[in-house]
Coordinates of C-alpha atoms in Angstrom, one line a residue:
X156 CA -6.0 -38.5 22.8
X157 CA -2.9 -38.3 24.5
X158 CA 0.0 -37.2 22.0
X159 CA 2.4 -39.6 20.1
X160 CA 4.9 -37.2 19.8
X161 CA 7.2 -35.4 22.2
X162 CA 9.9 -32.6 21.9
X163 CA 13.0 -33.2 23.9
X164 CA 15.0 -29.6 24.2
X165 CA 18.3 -30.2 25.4
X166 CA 21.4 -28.1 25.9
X167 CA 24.9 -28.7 25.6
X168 CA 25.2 -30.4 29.3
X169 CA 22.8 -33.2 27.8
X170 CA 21.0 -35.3 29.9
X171 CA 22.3 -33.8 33.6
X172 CA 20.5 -30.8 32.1
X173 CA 17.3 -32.0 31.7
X174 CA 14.5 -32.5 33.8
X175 CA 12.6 -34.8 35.3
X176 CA 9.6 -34.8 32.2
X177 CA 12.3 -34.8 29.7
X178 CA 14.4 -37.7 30.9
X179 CA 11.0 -40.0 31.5
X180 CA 9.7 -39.2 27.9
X181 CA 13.4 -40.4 26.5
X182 CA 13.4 -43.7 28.6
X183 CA 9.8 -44.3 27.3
X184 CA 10.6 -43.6 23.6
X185 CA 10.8 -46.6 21.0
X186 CA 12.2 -44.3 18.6
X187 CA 14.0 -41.1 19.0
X188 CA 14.7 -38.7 16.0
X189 CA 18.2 -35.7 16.3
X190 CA 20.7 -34.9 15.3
X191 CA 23.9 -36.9 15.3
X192 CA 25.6 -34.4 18.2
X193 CA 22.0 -34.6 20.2
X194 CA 22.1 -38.7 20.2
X195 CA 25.8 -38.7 21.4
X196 CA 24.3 -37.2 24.6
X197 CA 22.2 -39.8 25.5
X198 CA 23.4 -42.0 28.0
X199 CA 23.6 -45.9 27.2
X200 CA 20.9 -47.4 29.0
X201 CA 18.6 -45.2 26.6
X202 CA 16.7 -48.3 24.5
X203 CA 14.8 -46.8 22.3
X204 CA 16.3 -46.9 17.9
X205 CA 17.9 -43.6 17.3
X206 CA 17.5 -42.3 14.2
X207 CA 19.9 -39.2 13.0
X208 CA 18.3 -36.6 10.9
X209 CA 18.3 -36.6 7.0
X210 CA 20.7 -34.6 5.0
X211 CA 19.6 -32.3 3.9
X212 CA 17.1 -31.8 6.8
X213 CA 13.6 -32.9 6.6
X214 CA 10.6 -34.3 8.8
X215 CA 9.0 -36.7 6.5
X216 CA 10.2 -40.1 8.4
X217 CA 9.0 -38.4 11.8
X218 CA 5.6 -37.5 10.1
X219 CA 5.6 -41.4 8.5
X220 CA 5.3 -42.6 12.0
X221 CA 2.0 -40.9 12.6
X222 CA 0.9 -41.9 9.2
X223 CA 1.7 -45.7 9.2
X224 CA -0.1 -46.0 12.7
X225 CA 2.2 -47.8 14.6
X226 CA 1.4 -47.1 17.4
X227 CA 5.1 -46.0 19.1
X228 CA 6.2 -43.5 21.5
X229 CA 8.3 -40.9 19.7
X230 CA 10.7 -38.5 20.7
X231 CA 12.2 -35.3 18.9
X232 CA 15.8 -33.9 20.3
X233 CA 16.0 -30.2 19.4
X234 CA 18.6 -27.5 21.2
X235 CA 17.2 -26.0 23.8
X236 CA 13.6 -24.6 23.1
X237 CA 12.3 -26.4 20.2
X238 CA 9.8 -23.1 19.6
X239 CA 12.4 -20.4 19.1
X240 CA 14.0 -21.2 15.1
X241 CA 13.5 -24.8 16.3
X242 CA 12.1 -28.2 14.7
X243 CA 9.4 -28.1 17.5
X244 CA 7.5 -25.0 15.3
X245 CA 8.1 -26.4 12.4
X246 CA 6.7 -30.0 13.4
X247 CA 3.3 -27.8 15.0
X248 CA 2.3 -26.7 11.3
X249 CA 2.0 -30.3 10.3
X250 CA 0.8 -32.0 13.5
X251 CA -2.3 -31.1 15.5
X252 CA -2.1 -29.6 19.5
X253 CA -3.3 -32.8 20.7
X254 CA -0.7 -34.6 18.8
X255 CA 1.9 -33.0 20.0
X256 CA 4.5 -32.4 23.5
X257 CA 6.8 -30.0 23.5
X258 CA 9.5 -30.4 26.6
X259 CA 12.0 -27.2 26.5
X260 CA 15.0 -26.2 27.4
X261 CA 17.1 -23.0 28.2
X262 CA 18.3 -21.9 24.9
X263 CA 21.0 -20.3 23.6
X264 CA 19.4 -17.0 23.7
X265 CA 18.3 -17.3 27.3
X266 CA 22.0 -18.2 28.4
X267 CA 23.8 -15.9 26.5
X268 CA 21.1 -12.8 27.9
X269 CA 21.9 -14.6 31.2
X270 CA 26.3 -13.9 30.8
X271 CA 25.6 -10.7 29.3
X272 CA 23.0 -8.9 31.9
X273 CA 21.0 -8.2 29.3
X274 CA 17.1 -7.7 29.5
X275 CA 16.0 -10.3 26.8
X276 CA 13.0 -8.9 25.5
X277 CA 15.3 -5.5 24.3
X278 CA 17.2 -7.9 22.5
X279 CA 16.5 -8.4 18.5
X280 CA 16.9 -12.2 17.7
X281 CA 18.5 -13.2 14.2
X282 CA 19.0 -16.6 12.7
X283 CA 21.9 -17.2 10.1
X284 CA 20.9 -21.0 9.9
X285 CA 19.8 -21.7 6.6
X286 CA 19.8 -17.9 6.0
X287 CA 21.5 -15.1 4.0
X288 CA 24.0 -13.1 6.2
X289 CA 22.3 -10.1 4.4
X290 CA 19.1 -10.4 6.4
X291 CA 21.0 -8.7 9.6
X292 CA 21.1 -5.3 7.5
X293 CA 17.9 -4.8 8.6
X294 CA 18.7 -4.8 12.2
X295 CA 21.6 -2.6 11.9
X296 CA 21.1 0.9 14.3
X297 CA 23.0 2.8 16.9
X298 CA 22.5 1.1 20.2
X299 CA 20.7 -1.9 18.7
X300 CA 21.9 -5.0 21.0
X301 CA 21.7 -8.0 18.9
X302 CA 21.7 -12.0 19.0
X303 CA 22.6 -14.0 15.8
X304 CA 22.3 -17.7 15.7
X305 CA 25.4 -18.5 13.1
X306 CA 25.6 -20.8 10.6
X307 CA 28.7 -22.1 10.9
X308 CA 32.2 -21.2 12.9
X309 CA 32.9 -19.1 10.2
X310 CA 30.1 -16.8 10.5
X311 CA 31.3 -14.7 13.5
X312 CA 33.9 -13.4 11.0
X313 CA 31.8 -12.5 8.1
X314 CA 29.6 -10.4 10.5
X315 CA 32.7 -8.5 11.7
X316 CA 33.0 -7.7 8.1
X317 CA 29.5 -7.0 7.1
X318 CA 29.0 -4.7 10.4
X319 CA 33.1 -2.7 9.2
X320 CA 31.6 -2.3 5.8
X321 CA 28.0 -1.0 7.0
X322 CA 29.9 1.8 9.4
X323 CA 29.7 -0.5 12.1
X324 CA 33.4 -1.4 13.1
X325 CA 33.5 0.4 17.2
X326 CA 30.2 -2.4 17.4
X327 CA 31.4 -4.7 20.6
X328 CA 30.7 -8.7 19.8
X329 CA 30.9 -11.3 21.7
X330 CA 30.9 -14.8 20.9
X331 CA 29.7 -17.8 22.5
X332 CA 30.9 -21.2 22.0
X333 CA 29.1 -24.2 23.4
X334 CA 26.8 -22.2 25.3
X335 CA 25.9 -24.1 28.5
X336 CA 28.5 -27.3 28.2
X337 CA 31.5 -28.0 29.6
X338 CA 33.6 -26.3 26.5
X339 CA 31.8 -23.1 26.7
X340 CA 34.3 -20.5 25.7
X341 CA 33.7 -16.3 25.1
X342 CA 35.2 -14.4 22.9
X343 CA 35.1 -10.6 23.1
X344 CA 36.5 -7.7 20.5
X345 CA 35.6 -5.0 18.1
X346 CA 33.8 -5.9 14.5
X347 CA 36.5 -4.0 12.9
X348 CA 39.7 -5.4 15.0
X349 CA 38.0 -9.3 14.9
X350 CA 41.2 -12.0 14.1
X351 CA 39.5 -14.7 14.7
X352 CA 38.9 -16.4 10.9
X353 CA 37.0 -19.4 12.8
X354 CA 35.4 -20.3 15.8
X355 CA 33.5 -23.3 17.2
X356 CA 31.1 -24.2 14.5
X357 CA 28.4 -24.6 17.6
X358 CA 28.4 -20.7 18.2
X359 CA 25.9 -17.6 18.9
X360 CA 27.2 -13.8 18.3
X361 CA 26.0 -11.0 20.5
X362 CA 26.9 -7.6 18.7
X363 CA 26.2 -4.3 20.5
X364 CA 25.8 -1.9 17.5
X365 CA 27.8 1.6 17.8
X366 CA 28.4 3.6 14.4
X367 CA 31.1 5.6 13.4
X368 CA 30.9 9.0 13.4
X369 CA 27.4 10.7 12.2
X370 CA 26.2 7.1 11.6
X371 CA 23.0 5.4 13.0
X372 CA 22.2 3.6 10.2
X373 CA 19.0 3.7 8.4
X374 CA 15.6 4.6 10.1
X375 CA 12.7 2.3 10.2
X376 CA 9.8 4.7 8.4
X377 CA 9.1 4.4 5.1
X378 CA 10.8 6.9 2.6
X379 CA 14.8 6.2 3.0
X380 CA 17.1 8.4 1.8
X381 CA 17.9 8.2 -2.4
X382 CA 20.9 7.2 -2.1
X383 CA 20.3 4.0 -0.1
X384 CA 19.7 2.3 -3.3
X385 CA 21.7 1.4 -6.2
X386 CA 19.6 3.3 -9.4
X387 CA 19.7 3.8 -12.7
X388 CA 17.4 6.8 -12.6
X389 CA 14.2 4.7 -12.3
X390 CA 13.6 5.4 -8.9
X391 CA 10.1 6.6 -6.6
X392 CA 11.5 9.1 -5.1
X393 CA 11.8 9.4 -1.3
X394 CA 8.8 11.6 -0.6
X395 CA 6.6 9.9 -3.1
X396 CA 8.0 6.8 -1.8
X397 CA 6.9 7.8 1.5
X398 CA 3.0 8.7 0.4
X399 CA 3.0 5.5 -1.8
X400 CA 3.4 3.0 1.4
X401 CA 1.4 4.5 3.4
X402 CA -1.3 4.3 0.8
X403 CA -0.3 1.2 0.2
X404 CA -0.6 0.4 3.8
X405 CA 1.8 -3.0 5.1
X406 CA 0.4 -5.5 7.9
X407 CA 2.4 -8.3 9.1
X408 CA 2.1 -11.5 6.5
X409 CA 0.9 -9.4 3.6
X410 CA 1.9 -10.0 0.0
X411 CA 2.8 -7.4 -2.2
X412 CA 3.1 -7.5 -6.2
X413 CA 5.7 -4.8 -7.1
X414 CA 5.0 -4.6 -10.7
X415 CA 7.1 -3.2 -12.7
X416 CA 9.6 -3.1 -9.9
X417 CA 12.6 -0.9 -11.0
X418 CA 15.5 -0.8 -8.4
X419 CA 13.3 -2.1 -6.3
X420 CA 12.6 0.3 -3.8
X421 CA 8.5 -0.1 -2.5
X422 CA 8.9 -4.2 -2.4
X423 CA 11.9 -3.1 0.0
X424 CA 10.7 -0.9 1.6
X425 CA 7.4 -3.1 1.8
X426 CA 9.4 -5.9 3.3
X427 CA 11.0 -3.8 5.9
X428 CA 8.0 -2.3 7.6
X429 CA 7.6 -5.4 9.1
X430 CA 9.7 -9.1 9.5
X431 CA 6.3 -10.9 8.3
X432 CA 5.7 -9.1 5.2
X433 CA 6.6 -10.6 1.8
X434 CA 6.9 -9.2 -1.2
X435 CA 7.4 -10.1 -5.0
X436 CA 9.4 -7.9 -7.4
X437 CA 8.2 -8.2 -11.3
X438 CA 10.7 -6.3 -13.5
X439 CA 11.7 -7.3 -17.3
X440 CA 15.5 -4.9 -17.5
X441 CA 18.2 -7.3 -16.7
X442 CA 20.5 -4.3 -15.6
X443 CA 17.5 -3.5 -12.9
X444 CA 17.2 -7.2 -11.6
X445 CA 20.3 -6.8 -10.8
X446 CA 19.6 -3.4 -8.8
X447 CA 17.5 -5.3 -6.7
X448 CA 19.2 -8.2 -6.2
X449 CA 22.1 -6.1 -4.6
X450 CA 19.3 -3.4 -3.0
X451 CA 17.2 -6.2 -1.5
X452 CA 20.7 -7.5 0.1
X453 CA 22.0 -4.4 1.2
X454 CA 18.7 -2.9 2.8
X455 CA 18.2 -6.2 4.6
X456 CA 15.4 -8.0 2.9
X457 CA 16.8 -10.6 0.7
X458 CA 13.6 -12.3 0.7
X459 CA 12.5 -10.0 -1.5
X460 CA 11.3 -12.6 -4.6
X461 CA 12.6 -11.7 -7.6
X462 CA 10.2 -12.6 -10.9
X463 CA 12.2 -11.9 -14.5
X464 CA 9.8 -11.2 -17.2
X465 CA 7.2 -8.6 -18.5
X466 CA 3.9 -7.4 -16.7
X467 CA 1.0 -8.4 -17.1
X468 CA 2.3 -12.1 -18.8
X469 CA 4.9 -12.6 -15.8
X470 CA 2.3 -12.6 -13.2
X471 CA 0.6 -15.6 -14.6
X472 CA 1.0 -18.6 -11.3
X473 CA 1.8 -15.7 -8.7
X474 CA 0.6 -16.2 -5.5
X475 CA -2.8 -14.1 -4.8
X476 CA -1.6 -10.8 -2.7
X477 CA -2.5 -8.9 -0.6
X478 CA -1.6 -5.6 -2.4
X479 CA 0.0 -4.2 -5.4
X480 CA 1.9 -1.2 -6.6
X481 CA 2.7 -0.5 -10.2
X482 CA 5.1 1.8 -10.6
X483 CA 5.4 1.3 -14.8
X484 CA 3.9 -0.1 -17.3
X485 CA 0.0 0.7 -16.6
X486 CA -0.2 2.0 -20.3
X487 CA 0.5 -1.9 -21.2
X488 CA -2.5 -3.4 -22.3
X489 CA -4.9 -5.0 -19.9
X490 CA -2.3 -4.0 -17.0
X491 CA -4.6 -3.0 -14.3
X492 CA -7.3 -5.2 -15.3
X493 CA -5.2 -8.4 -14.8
X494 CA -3.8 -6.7 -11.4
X495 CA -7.2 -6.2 -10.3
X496 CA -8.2 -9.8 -11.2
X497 CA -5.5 -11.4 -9.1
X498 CA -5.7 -9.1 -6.1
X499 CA -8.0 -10.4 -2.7
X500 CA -11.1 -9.5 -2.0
X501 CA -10.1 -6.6 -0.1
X502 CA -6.7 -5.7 -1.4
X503 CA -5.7 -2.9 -2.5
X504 CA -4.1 -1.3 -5.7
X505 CA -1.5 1.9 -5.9
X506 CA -0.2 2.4 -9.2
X507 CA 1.7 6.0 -10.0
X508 CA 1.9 7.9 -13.4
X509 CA 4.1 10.3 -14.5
X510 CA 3.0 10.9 -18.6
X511 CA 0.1 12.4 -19.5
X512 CA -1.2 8.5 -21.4
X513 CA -0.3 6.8 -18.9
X514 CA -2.5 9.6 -16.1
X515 CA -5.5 8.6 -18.5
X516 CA -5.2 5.0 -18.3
X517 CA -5.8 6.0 -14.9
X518 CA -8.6 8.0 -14.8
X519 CA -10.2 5.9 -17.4
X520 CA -10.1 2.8 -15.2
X521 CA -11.2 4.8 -12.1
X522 CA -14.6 5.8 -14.1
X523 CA -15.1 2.2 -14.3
X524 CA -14.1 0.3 -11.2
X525 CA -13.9 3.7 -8.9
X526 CA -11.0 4.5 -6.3
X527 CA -8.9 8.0 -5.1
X528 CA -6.7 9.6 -7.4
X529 CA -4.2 12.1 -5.7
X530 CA -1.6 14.4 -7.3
X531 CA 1.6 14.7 -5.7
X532 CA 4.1 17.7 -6.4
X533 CA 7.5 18.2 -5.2
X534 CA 9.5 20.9 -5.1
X535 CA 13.2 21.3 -4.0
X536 CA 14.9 24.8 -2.8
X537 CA 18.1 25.2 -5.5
X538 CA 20.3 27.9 -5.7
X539 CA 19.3 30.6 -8.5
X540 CA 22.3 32.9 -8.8
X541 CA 22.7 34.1 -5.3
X542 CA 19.3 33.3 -4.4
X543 CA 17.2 30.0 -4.3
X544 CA 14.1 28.9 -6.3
X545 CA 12.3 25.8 -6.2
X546 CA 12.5 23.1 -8.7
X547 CA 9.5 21.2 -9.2
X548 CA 9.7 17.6 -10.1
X549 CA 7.3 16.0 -12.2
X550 CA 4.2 15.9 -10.8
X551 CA 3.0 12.1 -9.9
X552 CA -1.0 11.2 -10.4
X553 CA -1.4 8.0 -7.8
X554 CA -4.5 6.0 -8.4
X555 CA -5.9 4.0 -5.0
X556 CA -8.3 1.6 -5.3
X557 CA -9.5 -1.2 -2.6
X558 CA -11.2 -4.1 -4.0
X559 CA -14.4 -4.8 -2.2

């Protein structure tokens, strides 16, 4: 079967800019779907019906051709590779291989690696486009060499701001309008000396990432500093923090439950170990849902799902994940049993206790469905007159259990 469908990349110099494969697919098309700026740069003696895409966006009249059977050649216009942040991936998860051309194009990234000198695959790729500015926190550290595919012209200016506020400012960006056409323009300058309120609205931001003084940002293991978050005293505290993910143990795609969520600092922390991991935060305190709204912003994963309501009734309709923590509430009734019952085949299940009730609950459940319990102690060096002792904290039992 020979496909129906064909992805056209193209780049800002239009049709002189593509090749031979892409200009015969065109001419062949009855029907060619883009966007309104992608049709203008077809010449005229293109016959097939253009159709401009749906607002707001969406693939259903493409998807309608296959369905009704009419037997026409299509074609898709996306910007230059339809695979990277592009309608071509996002037409593959409906539409088998055999169905399916894709035809690409230099993209933005490629050019703008190609003016800078810079070795592509050292180069960490964000998308603003249909995206919260927040998710480039994650990317923030000293020396880190960035693209970001804006949103809009305004959006090279709100990064100048976010990178000044995050200790950023000396970071050098340079932005790219029109990449490839006959408008393409560069703009170079400092985050924290940027004047330029708007650019193009067709624009790409390269940032080269240099902190002030004594700042790199935020490392990548689990366990961030304390103070990274926004708390109201119900916090896991960096070193148990640090124990509980590994336990907890993230792979790229998992799900995680954080029940009983807090500020939440493991569904963060979750969500960071990896750009595939999701995560869902469960917390009932309105003053703490907002702790993680701004903590899940701030720390670069604002992804993070938020779920208002109280464990184990607010996890009724969840999706089935992959793991789960409970950080409080396992002295609720039929808490871990109702965690257990919704985890995978496979998954596993960290919850911590600090009380003595709530330790038993533990150990109770672990003489009936089995699993590790570990007790963590921590002790701090504080000054004791002229000397130092150590302060304990309160010891945490952690319960690890994988379900077979």
């Amino acid at each position: 079967m020979s496909p129906w469908l064909t992805v056209v990349g193209i780049g800002e110099d239009g049709w002189d800019g593509i090749g031979a494969l892409s200009r015969r697919a065109l001419l062949d098309a009855q029907v060619i779907y883009g966007g309104e700026r992608h049709l203008a740069l077809l010449p005229a003696r293109i016959r097939a019906r253009r159709a401009a895409w749906p607002q707001p966006f969406s693939i259903e009249a493409v998807l309608r051709e296959r369905n009704e059977g009419r037997g026409e050649r299509v074609c898709v216009l996306a910007s230059g590779d339809p695979m990277l942040f592009g309608v071509g991936a996002t037409l593959a998860r409906y539409l088998r291989a055999d169905e399916l051309r894709i035809l690409p194009a230099p993209s933005s990234l490629s050019l703008a690696a190609a003016r800078l000198q810079w070795a592509a695959q050292d180069v960490v790729n964000v998308s603003l486009v249909g995206r919260p500015l927040a998710a480039l926190n994650a990317h923030l550290h000293r020396g880190a060499r960035i693209f970001v595919l804006s949103s809009d012209g305004a959006s090279p200016a709100a990064i100048a701001a976010l990178l000044t506020a995050r200790g950023f400012g000396p970071s050098r960006m340079s932005v790219f309008e029109h990449l490839g056409g006959r408008d393409e323009r560069r703009i170079d300058g400092r985050a924290d000396d940027w004047t330029h309120a708007r650019v193009a609205a067709l624009n790409l931001v390269a940032i080269e990432c240099a902190g002030e003084a004594h700042h790199a940002g935020l490392p990548v293991t689990p366990g961030l500093p304390d103070d990274a978050y926004r708390h109201d005293g119900q916090l896991t505290k960096r070193d148990v923090r640090a124990i509980t993910l590994a336990r907890l143990a993230p792979e790229p795609g998992e799900l995680l439950w954080d029940v009983g969520a807090g500020c939440g600092s493991i569904g963060i922390e979750w969500m960071r170990a990896h750009p595939a991991c999701r995560a869902i935060a469960i917390e009932a305190d309105d003053a703490r849902q907002r702790l993680i709204e701004h903590n899940r912003d701030a720390l670069g994963v604002p992804g993070l799902q938020l779920v208002e309501g109280d464990a184990p009734g607010a996890l009724d309709g969840l999706p089935t994940p992959d793991a789960i923590f409970i950080g409080g509430g396992v002295t609720a009734p039929g808490m871990l049993d109702t965690c257990w019952a919704s985890l995978r085949e496979g998954g596993r299940l960290i919850a911590n206790a600090v009380t003595v009730q709530s330790e038993a609950v533990l150990v109770a459940w672990r003489a009936q469905h089995g699993g590790e319990l570990t007790r963590i102690g921590v002790a701090q060096a504080e000054p004791l007159g002229s000397f130092d002792t150590w302060r304990q904290a309160l010891p945490i039992t952690l319960l690890h259990a994988k379900k077979p």
